[in-house]
Short mmCIF file of N, CA and C and ligand atoms in Angstrom, two decimals:
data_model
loop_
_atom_site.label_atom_id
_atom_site.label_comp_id
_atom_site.label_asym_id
_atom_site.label_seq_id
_atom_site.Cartn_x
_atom_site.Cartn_y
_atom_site.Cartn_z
N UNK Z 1 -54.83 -53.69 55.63
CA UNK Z 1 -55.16 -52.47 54.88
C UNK Z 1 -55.77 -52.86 53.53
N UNK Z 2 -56.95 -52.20 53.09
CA UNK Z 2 -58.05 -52.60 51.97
C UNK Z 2 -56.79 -52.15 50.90
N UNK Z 3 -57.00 -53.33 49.86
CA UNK Z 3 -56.03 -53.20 48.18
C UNK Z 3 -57.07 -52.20 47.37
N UNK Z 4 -56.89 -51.22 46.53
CA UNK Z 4 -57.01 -50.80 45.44
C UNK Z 4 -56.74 -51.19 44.14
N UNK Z 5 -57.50 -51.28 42.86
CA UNK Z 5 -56.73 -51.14 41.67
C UNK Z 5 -57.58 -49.66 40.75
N UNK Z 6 -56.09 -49.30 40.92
CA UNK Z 6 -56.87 -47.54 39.99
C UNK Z 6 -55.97 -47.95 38.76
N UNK Z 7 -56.78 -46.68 38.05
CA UNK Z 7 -56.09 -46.69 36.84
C UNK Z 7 -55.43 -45.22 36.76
N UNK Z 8 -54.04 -45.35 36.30
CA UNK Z 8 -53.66 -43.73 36.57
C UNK Z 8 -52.55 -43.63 35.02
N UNK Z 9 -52.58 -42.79 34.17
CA UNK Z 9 -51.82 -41.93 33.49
C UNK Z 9 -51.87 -43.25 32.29
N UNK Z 10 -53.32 -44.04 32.56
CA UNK Z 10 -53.23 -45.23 31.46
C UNK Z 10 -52.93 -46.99 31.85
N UNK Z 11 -52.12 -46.63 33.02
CA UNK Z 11 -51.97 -47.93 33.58
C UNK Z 11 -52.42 -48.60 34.84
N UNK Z 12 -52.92 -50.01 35.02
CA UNK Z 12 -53.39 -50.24 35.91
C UNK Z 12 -52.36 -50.31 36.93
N UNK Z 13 -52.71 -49.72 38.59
CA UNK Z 13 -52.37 -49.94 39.56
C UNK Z 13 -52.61 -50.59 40.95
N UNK Z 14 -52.18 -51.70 41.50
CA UNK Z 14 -52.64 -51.98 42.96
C UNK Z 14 -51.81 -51.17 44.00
N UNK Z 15 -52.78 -50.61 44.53
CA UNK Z 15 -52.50 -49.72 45.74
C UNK Z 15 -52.59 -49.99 47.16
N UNK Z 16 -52.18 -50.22 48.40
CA UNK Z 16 -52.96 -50.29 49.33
C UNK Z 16 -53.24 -49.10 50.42
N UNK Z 17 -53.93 -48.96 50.88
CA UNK Z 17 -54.40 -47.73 51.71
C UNK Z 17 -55.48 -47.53 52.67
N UNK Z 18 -55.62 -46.81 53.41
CA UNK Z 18 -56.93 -47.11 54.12
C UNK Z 18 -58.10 -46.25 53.10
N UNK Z 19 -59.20 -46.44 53.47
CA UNK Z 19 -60.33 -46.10 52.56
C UNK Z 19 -60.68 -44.92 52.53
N UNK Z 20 -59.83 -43.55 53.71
CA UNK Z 20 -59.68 -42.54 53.92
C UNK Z 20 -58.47 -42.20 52.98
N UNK Z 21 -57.90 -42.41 52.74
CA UNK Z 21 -56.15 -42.52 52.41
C UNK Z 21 -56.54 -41.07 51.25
N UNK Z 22 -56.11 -40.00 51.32
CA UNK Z 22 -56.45 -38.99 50.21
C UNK Z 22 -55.35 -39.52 49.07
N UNK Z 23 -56.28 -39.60 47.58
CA UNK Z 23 -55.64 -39.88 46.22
C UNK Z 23 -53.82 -39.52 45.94
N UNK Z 24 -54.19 -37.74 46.83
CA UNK Z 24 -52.92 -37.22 46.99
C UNK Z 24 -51.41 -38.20 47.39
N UNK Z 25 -51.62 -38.89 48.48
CA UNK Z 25 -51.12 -39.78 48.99
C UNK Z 25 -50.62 -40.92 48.60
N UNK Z 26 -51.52 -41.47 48.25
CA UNK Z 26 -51.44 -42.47 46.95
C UNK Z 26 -50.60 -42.31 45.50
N UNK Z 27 -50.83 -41.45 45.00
CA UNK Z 27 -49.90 -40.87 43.50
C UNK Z 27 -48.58 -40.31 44.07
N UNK Z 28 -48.43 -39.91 45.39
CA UNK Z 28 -46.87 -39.40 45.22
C UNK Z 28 -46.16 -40.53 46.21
N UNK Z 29 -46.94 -41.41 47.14
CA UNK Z 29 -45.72 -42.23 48.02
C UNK Z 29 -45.90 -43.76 47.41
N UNK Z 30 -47.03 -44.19 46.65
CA UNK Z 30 -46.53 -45.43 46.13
C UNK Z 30 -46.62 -45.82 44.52
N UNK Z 31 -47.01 -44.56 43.86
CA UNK Z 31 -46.93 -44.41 42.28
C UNK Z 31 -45.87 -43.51 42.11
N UNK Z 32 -45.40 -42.88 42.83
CA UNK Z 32 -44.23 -42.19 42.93
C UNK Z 32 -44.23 -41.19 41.72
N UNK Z 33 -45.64 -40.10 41.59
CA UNK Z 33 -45.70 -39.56 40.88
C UNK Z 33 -45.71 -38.16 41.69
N UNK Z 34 -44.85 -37.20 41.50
CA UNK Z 34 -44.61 -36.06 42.22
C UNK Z 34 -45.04 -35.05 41.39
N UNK Z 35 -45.77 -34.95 40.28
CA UNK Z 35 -46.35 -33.85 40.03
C UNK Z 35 -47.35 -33.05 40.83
N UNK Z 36 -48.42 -33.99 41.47
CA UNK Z 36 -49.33 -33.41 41.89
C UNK Z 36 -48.46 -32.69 43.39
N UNK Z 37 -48.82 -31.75 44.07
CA UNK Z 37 -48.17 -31.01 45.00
C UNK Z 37 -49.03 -30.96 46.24
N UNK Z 38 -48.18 -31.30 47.69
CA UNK Z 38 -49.26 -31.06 48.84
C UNK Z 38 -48.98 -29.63 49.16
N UNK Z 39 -50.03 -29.05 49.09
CA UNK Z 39 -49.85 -27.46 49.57
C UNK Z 39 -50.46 -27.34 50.78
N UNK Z 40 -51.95 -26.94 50.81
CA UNK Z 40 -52.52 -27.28 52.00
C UNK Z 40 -53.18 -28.17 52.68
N UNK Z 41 -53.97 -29.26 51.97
CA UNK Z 41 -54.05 -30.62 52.21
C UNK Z 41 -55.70 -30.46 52.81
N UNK Z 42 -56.00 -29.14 52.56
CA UNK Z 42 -57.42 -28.88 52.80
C UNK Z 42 -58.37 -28.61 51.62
N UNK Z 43 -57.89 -28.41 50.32
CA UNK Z 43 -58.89 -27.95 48.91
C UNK Z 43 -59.36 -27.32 48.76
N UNK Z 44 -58.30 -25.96 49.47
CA UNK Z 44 -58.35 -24.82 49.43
C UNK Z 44 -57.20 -24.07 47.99
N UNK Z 45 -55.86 -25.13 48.07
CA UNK Z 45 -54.96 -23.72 47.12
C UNK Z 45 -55.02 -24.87 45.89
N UNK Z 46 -55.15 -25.91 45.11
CA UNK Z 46 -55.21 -26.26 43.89
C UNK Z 46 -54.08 -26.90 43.68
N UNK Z 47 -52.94 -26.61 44.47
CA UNK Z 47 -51.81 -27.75 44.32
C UNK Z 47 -51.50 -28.99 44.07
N UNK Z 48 -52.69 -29.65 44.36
CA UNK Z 48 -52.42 -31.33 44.50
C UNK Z 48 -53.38 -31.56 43.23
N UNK Z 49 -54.09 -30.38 42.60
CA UNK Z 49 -54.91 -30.57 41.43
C UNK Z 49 -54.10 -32.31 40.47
N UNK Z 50 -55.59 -32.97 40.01
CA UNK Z 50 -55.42 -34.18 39.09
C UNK Z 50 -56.21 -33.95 38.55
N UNK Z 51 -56.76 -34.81 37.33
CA UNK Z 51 -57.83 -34.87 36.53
C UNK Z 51 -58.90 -36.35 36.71
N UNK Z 52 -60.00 -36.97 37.50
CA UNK Z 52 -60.65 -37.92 37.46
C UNK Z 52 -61.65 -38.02 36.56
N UNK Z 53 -61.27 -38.89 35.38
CA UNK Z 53 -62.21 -39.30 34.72
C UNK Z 53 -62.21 -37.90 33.61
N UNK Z 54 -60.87 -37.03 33.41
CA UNK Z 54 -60.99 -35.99 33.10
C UNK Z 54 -61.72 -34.25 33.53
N UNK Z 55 -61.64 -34.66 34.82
CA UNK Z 55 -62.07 -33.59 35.27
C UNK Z 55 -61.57 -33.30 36.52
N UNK Z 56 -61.37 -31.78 36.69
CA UNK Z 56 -60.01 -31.50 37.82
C UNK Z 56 -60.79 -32.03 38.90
N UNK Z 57 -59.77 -32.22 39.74
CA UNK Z 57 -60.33 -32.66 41.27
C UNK Z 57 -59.06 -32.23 41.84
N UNK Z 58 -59.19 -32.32 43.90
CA UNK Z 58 -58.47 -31.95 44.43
C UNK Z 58 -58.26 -33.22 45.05
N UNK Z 59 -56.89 -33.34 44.65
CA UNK Z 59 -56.67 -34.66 45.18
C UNK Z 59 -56.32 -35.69 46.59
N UNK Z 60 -55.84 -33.76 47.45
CA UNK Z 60 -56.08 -34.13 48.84
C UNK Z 60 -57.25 -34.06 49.40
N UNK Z 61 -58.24 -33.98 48.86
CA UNK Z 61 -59.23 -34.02 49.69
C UNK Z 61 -60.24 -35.43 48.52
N UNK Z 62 -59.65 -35.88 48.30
CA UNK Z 62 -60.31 -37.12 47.69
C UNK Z 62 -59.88 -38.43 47.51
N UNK Z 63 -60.75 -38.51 48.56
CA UNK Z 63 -60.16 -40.20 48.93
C UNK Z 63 -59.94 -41.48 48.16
N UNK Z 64 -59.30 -42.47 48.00
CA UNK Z 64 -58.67 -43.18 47.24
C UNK Z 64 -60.18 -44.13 46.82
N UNK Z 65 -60.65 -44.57 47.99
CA UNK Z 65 -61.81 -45.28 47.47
C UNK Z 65 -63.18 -44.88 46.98
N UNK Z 66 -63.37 -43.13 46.84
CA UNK Z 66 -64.11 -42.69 46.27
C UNK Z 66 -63.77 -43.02 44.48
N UNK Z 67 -63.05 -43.41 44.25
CA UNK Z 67 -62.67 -43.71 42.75
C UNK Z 67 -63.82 -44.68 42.13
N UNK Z 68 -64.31 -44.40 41.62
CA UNK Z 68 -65.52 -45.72 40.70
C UNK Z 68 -64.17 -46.94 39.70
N UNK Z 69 -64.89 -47.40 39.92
CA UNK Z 69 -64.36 -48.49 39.05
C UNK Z 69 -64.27 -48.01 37.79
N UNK Z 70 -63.20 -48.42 37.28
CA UNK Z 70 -62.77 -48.07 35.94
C UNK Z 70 -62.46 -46.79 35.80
N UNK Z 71 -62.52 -45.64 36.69
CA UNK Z 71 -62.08 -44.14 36.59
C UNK Z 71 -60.84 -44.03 36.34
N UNK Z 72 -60.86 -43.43 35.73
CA UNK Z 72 -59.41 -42.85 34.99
C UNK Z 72 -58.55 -41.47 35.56
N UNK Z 73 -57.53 -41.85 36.12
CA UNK Z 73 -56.99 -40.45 36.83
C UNK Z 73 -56.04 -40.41 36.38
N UNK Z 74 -55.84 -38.81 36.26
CA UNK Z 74 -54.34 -38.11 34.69
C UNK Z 74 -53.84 -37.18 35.68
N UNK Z 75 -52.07 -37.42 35.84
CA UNK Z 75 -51.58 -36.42 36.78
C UNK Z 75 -50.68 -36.04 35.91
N UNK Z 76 -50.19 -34.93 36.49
CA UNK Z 76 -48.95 -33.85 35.36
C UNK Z 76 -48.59 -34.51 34.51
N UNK Z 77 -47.18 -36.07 34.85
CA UNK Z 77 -46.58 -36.38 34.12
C UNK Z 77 -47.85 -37.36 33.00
N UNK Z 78 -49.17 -37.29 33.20
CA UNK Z 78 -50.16 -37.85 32.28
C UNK Z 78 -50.55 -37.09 30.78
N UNK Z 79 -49.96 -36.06 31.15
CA UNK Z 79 -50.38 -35.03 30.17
C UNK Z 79 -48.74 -34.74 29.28
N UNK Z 80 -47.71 -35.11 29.27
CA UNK Z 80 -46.62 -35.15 28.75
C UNK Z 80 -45.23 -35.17 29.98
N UNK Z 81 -43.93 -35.31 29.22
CA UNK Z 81 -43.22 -34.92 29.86
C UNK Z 81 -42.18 -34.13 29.44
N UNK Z 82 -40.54 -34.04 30.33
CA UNK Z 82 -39.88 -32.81 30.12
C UNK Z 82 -39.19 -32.89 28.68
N UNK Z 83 -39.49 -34.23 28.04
CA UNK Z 83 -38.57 -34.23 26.68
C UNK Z 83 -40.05 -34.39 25.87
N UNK Z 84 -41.41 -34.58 26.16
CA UNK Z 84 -42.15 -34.07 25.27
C UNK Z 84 -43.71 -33.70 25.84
N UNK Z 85 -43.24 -32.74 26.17
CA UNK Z 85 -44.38 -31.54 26.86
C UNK Z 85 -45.70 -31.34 25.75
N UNK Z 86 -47.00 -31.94 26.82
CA UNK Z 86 -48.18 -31.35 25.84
C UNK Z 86 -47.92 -29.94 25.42
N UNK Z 87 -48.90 -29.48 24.41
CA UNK Z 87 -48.51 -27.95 24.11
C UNK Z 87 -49.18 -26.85 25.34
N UNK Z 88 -49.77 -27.51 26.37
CA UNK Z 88 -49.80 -26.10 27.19
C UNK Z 88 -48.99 -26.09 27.91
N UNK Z 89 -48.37 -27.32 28.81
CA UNK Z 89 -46.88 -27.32 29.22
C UNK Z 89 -46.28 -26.86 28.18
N UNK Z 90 -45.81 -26.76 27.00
CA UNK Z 90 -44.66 -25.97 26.55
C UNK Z 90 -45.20 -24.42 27.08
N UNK Z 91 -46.34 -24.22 26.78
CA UNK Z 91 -47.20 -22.79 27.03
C UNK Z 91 -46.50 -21.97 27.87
N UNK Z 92 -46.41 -22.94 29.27
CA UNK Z 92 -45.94 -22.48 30.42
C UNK Z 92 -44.67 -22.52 30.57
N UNK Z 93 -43.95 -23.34 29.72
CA UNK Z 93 -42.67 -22.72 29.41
C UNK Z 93 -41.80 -21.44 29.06
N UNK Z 94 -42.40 -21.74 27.56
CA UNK Z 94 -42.81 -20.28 26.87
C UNK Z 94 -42.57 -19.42 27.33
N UNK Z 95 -43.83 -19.00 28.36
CA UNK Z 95 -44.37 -17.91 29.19
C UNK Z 95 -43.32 -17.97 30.07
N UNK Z 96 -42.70 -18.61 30.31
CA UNK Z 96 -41.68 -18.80 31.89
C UNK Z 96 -42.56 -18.62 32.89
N UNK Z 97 -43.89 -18.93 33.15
CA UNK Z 97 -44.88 -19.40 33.96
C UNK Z 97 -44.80 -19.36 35.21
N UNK Z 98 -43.62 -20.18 35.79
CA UNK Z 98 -43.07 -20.92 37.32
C UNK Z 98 -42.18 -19.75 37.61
N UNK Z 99 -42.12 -19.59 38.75
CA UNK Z 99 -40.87 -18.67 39.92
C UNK Z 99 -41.04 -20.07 40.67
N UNK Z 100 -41.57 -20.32 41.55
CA UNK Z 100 -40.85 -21.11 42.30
C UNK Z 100 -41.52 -22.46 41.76
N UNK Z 101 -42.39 -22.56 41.46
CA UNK Z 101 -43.33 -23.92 40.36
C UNK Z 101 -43.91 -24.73 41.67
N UNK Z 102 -44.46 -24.44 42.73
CA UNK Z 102 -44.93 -24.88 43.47
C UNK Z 102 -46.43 -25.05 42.70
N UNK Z 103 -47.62 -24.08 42.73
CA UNK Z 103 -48.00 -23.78 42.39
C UNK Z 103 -49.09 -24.84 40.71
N UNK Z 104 -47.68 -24.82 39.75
CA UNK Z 104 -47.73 -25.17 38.83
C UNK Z 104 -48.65 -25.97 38.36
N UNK Z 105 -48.16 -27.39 38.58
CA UNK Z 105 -48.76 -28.54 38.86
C UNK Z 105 -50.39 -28.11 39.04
N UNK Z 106 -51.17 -27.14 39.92
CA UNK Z 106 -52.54 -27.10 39.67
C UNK Z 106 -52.88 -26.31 38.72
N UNK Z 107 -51.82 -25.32 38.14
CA UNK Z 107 -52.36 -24.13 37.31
C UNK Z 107 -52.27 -25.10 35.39
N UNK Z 108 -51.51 -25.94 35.56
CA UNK Z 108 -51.70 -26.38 34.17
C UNK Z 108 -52.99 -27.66 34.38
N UNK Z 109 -53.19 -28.08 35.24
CA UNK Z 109 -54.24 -29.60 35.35
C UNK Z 109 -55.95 -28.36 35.20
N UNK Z 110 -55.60 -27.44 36.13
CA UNK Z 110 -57.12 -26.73 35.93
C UNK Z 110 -57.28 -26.33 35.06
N UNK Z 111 -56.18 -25.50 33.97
CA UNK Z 111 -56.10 -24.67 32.87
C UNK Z 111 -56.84 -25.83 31.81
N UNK Z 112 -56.23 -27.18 31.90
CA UNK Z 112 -55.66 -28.30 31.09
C UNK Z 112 -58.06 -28.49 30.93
N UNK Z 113 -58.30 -28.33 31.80
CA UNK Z 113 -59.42 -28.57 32.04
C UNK Z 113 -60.84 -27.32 31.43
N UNK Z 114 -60.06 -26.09 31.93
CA UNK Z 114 -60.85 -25.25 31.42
C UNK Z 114 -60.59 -25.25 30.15
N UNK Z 115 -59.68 -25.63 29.87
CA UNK Z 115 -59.55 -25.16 27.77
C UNK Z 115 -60.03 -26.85 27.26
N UNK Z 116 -60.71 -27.67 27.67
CA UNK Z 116 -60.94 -28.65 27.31
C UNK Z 116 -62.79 -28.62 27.34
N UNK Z 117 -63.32 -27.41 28.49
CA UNK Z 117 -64.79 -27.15 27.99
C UNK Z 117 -65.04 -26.04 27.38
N UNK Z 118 -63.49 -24.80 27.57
CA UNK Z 118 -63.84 -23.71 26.39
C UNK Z 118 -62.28 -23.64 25.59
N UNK Z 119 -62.54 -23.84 24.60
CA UNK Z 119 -61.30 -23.94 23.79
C UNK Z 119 -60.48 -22.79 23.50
N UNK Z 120 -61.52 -21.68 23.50
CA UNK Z 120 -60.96 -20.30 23.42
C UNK Z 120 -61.61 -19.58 24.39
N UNK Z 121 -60.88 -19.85 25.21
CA UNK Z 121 -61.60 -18.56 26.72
C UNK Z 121 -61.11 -17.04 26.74
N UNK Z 122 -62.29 -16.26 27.07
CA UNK Z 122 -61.36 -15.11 26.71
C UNK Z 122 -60.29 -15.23 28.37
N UNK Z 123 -59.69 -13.60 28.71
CA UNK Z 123 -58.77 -13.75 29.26
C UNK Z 123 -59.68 -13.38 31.05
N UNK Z 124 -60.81 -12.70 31.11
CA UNK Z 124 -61.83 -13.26 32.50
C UNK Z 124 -62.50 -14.60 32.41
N UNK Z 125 -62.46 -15.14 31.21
CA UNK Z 125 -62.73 -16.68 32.02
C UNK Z 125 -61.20 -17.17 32.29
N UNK Z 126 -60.53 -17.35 31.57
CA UNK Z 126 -59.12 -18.04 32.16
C UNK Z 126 -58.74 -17.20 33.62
N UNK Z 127 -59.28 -16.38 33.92
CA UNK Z 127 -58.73 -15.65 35.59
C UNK Z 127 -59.42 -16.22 36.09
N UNK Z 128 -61.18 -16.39 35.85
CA UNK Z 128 -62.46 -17.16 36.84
C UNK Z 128 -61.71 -18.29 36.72
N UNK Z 129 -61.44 -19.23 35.77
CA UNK Z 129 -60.86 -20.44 35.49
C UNK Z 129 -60.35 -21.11 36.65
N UNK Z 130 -59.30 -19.89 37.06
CA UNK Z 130 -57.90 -20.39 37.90
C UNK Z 130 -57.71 -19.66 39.04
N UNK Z 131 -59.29 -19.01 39.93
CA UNK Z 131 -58.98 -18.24 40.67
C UNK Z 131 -58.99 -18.74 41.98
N UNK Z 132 -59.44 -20.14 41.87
CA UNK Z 132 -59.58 -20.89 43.50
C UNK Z 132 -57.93 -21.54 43.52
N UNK Z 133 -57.37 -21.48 42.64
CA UNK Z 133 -55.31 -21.78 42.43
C UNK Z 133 -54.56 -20.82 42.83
N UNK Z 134 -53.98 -20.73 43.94
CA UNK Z 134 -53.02 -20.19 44.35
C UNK Z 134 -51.91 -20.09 44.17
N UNK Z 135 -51.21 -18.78 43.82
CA UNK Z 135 -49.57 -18.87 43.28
C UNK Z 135 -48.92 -17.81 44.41
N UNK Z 136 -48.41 -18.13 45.83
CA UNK Z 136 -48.09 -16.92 46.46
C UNK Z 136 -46.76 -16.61 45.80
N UNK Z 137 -45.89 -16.83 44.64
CA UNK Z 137 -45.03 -15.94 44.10
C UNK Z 137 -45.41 -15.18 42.72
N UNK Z 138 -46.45 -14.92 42.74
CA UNK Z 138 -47.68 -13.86 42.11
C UNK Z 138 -47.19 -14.08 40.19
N UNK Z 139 -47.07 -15.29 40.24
CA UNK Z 139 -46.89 -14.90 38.66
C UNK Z 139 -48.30 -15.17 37.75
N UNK Z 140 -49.02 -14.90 38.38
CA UNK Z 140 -50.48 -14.59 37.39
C UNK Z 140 -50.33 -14.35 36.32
N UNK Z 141 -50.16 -13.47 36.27
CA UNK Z 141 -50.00 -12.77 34.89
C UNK Z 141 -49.02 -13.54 33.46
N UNK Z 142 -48.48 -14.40 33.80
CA UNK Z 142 -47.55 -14.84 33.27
C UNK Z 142 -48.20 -15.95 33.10
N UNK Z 143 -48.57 -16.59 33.77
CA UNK Z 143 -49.52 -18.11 33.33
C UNK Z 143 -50.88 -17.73 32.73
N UNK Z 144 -51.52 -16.59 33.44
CA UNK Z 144 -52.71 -16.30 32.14
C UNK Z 144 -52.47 -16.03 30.78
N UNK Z 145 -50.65 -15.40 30.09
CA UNK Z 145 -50.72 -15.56 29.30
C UNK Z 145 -50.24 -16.68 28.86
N UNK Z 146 -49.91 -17.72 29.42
CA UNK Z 146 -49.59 -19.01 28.58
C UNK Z 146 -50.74 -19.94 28.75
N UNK Z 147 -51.80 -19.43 29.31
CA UNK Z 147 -53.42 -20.38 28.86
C UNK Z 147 -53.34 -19.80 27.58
N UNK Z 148 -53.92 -18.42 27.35
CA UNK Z 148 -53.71 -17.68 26.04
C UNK Z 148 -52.94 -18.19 24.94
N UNK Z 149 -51.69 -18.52 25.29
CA UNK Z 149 -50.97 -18.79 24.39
C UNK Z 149 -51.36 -20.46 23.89
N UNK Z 150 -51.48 -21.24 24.55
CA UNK Z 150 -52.02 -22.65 24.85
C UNK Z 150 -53.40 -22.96 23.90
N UNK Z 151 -54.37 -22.13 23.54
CA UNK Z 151 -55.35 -21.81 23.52
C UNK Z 151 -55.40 -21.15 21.94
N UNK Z 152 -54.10 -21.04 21.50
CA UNK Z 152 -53.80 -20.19 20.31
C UNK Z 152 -54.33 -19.10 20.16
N UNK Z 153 -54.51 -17.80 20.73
CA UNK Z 153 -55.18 -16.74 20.34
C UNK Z 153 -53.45 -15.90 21.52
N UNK Z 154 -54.04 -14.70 20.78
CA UNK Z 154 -53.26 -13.44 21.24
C UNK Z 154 -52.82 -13.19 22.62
N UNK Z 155 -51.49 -13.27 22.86
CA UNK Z 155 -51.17 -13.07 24.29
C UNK Z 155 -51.54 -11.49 24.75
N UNK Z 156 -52.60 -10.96 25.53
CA UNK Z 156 -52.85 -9.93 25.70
C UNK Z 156 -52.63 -9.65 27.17
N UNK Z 157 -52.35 -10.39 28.14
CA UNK Z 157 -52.72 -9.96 29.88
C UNK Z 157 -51.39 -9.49 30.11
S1 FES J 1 -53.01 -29.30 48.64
FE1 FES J 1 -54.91 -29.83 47.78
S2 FES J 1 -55.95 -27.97 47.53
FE2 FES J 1 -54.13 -27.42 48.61
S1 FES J 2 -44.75 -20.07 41.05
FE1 FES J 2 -44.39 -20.18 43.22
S2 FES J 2 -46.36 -20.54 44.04
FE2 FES J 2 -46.75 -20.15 41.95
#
């Protein structure tokens, strides 16, 4: 089986996998990073959302050796953790965001992304933002206002 070395959350990793092997796969069974989430495993609901090279991707549907050399991939726990949460994870705290937090994991990596090319989105781009992310325990409303809140402007949704 072909070796990998990625770089993930800052540190270098050797991986091994087949050249199909989705990223997904890779970050939760031998980096043992469980943020990212398998939902449908097709790149359809946003669950397994990461950031490559800073920019969201779906990580089950992106294969390990599509990675360029030197790419940089940022998963949940890349962006803080539970004793020191970036400020849009606190956001989604805050907000109490999660019912069941399945979900989660893509709604802060895409959010994490849209407020990184608009800093202040109003509250229809943060819905366009996050509308290919699926939450079937419907707390929309509750995570659009902790982009909002994330974003520093007025919780209005
Ligand atoms: S698990 Fe990747 S998009 Fe659904
Ligand atoms: S909080 Fe359960 S799927 Fe979104």
């Amino acid at each position: 089986m072909p070796t990998f070395q990625i770089q993930v959350n800052g540190r270098r990793r050797q991986v091994q996998a087949d050249a199909d092997s989705p990223l997904l796969y890779v970050l939760r069974d031998q980096c043992e990073l469980h943020g990212p989430k398998f939902g449908c495993g097709l790149g359809q609901c946003g669950a397994c959302t990461v950031h490559v090279d800073g920019q969201a991707m779906r990580a089950c549907v992106y294969p390990v050796s599509a990675l360029g050399s030197g790419a940089q991939v940022t998963t949940l726990e890349g962006l803080g953790s539970s004793a020191r949460p970036s400020p849009l994870q606190q956001a989604f705290i805050d907000e109490q965001a999660a019912q069941c937090g399945y979900c989660i994991n893509g709604m802060v990596m895409q959010a994490a992304d849209l407020l990184k090319r608009i800093p202040k989105p109003t509250e229809a781009q943060i819905r366009e933002g996050l509308a290919m992310n699926l939450c079937r325990c419907g707390t929309h409303q509750r995570i659009v206002r902790a982009v909002q809140r994330a974003s520093g402007q007025p919780v209005t949704a």
